[in-house]
C-alpha positions as MATLAB code, in Angstrom:
seq = 'ARVTASGPGAARSVADLARRPCIWLHGDGPEADVVLSTRIRFARNLTDRVFPHMAGAEARSAVLREILGRTEGLGLDGGELRLLLAPLGVVERRVLGERQLLSQELVDTPGERGVVIAGDENVSFMINEEDHVRIQSLRSGLDLQAGHARASRPGTAPRGRPELGFEASPGLLTACPTDTGTGL';
ca = [
    -123.437  -72.044   31.768;
    -124.110  -70.858   28.263;
    -127.478  -71.947   27.039;
    -127.660  -73.090   23.409;
    -127.133  -72.213   19.789;
    -129.363  -73.659   17.102;
    -129.988  -73.320   13.413;
    -127.662  -73.400   10.418;
    -126.946  -69.642   10.372;
    -126.712  -69.140   14.111;
    -123.487  -68.081   15.737;
    -122.261  -70.648   18.235;
    -120.514  -68.113   20.459;
    -119.769  -64.433   20.926;
    -116.514  -65.039   19.028;
    -118.566  -66.237   16.024;
    -120.573  -62.999   16.145;
    -117.387  -60.930   16.308;
    -116.107  -62.519   13.081;
    -118.903  -61.078   10.978;
    -120.214  -57.544   10.466;
    -123.151  -56.328   12.543;
    -126.498  -56.434   10.747;
    -126.859  -52.672   11.115;
    -123.494  -52.026    9.418;
    -124.560  -53.564    6.102;
    -125.415  -50.135    4.703;
    -128.355  -51.430    2.697;
    -131.274  -49.773    4.480;
    -133.116  -46.635    3.403;
    -131.091  -43.481    4.022;
    -128.040  -45.626    4.939;
    -125.775  -42.879    3.638;
    -127.055  -40.629    6.457;
    -128.456  -42.938    9.163;
    -126.237  -45.721   10.477;
    -128.874  -47.818   12.228;
    -132.431  -48.026   13.492;
    -133.595  -49.863   16.593;
    -137.183  -50.699   17.473;
    -137.558  -51.902   21.041;
    -140.551  -53.202   23.006;
    -140.466  -53.311   26.803;
    -142.546  -56.088   28.365;
    -143.033  -57.185   31.969;
    -144.673  -60.244   33.412;
    -147.649  -59.593   35.636;
    -147.312  -59.943   39.411;
    -143.501  -59.816   39.252;
    -141.192  -57.217   40.702;
    -139.296  -55.136   38.126;
    -135.710  -56.420   37.737;
    -134.039  -53.441   39.448;
    -136.090  -54.083   42.613;
    -136.060  -57.894   42.469;
    -133.647  -60.098   44.344;
    -131.406  -62.667   42.686;
    -133.928  -65.487   43.159;
    -136.787  -63.534   41.546;
    -134.591  -62.430   38.615;
    -133.421  -66.019   38.159;
    -137.040  -67.243   38.001;
    -137.891  -64.621   35.346;
    -134.739  -65.537   33.390;
    -135.728  -69.221   33.331;
    -139.301  -68.382   32.334;
    -138.359  -66.033   29.487;
    -135.697  -68.448   28.206;
    -138.324  -71.195   28.199;
    -140.934  -69.037   26.476;
    -138.495  -67.943   23.752;
    -137.223  -71.440   22.983;
    -138.071  -72.741   19.530;
    -139.595  -69.529   18.171;
    -138.124  -70.228   14.743;
    -136.090  -67.030   14.634;
    -134.461  -66.277   11.273;
    -131.140  -68.088   11.010;
    -131.567  -69.971   14.288;
    -130.622  -68.473   17.618;
    -127.862  -67.982   20.143;
    -129.061  -68.151   23.753;
    -126.668  -66.906   26.424;
    -126.613  -66.538   30.170;
    -124.558  -63.426   30.830;
    -122.980  -64.266   34.201;
    -120.537  -66.874   32.799;
    -119.410  -64.553   29.998;
    -116.238  -62.555   30.388;
    -116.291  -58.773   30.330;
    -114.826  -58.682   26.802;
    -117.571  -60.968   25.477;
    -120.245  -58.798   27.100;
    -118.611  -55.668   25.662;
    -118.654  -57.209   22.172;
    -122.384  -57.834   22.555;
    -122.849  -54.274   23.805;
    -120.900  -52.786   20.902;
    -123.067  -54.776   18.503;
    -126.114  -53.195   20.231;
    -127.327  -56.630   21.356;
    -126.915  -55.730   25.053;
    -127.481  -52.506   26.912;
    -124.679  -51.027   28.996;
    -126.576  -52.122   32.119;
    -126.374  -55.757   31.039;
    -122.724  -55.406   30.072;
    -121.906  -54.027   33.530;
    -124.164  -56.216   35.714;
    -124.596  -59.687   34.173;
    -126.025  -61.660   37.126;
    -129.354  -63.480   36.534;
    -129.616  -61.987   33.069;
    -129.561  -63.329   29.551;
    -129.983  -62.659   25.858;
    -131.501  -64.546   22.936;
    -130.143  -63.462   19.551;
    -131.619  -64.453   16.183;
    -129.038  -65.982   13.852;
    -129.383  -63.028   11.483;
    -129.108  -60.591   14.448;
    -132.238  -58.736   13.321;
    -134.026  -59.568   16.574;
    -132.848  -60.108   20.115;
    -134.382  -60.472   23.557;
    -132.614  -58.833   26.498;
    -133.773  -60.528   29.684;
    -133.896  -58.763   33.075;
    -132.582  -55.439   31.881;
    -134.719  -52.480   32.974;
    -137.798  -54.596   32.183;
    -138.284  -58.372   32.249;
    -137.803  -58.619   28.509;
    -136.836  -56.120   25.851;
    -137.572  -57.300   22.322;
    -135.524  -55.341   19.826;
    -135.011  -55.240   16.100;
    -131.898  -53.681   14.565;
    -131.832  -52.510   10.967;
    -129.401  -50.753    8.681;
    -130.250  -47.164    7.773;
    -133.589  -45.546    8.534;
    -135.775  -48.638    8.240;
    -138.479  -47.985   10.852;
    -141.288  -49.902    9.162;
    -139.274  -53.079    8.596;
    -137.825  -52.900   12.109;
    -141.264  -52.507   13.664;
    -142.704  -55.305   11.528;
    -139.843  -57.630   12.475;
    -140.013  -56.898   16.213;
    -143.793  -57.245   16.357;
    -144.404  -60.243   14.111;
    -146.117  -63.204   15.803;
    -142.995  -65.427   15.809;
    -141.156  -62.837   17.881;
    -143.491  -62.871   20.883;
    -142.600  -65.175   23.783;
    -144.595  -68.421   23.512;
    -147.537  -69.233   25.699;
    -148.872  -65.671   25.764;
    -147.485  -64.702   29.156;
    -149.624  -62.392   31.247;
    -148.124  -58.939   30.816;
    -148.290  -56.069   33.284;
    -151.161  -53.995   31.924;
    -153.744  -51.536   33.188;
    -156.582  -50.031   31.155;
    -155.599  -46.388   31.552;
    -151.818  -46.296   31.136;
    -151.514  -49.494   29.089;
    -148.451  -51.731   29.366;
    -146.591  -51.223   32.629;
    -142.860  -50.661   32.342;
    -140.042  -49.820   34.715;
    -139.598  -46.430   33.047;
    -142.667  -44.121   32.923;
    -141.710  -42.830   29.465;
    -142.154  -46.371   28.039;
    -145.523  -46.992   29.732;
    -148.468  -47.324   27.362;
    -147.284  -49.045   24.198;
    -143.999  -50.190   25.702;
    -142.361  -48.926   22.513;
];
């Protein structure tokens, strides 16, 4: 089932999102006449859990429930739309993908996966993509500093300070070696 929508500015469904322009199409960011959009994305994985691509359905489902619980009530700007992807139709998932709120992997393989989208669409959490959670900020134009600040601000981190996969030498552990270290 779909999860929840909350907050006065939050979309209540994918159809609500489709009725308004994407945040990154506003054309108000720096260099918007040249750069269409900027995305800052953090990859995070829970410790002692198998990466999603190697995990079975039960393990992915447990991570999905945990991340949904830890992201509930974060006070995201404009409320939030929380969706389980499996019940969504392919067109709804494609709309989310075209808005850059889902990766193509999540569009194509929705089982035991989800997304939490801030009401203003500046921040979203992709759950069980390549990593357990991908926190991303989308901005119009070339707005790297604002995107980074928005994705990394304290209210954007999953509650309860989950133990993240980390080792002293490489840093944050991610499913893709090129993201290991900062997870950025």
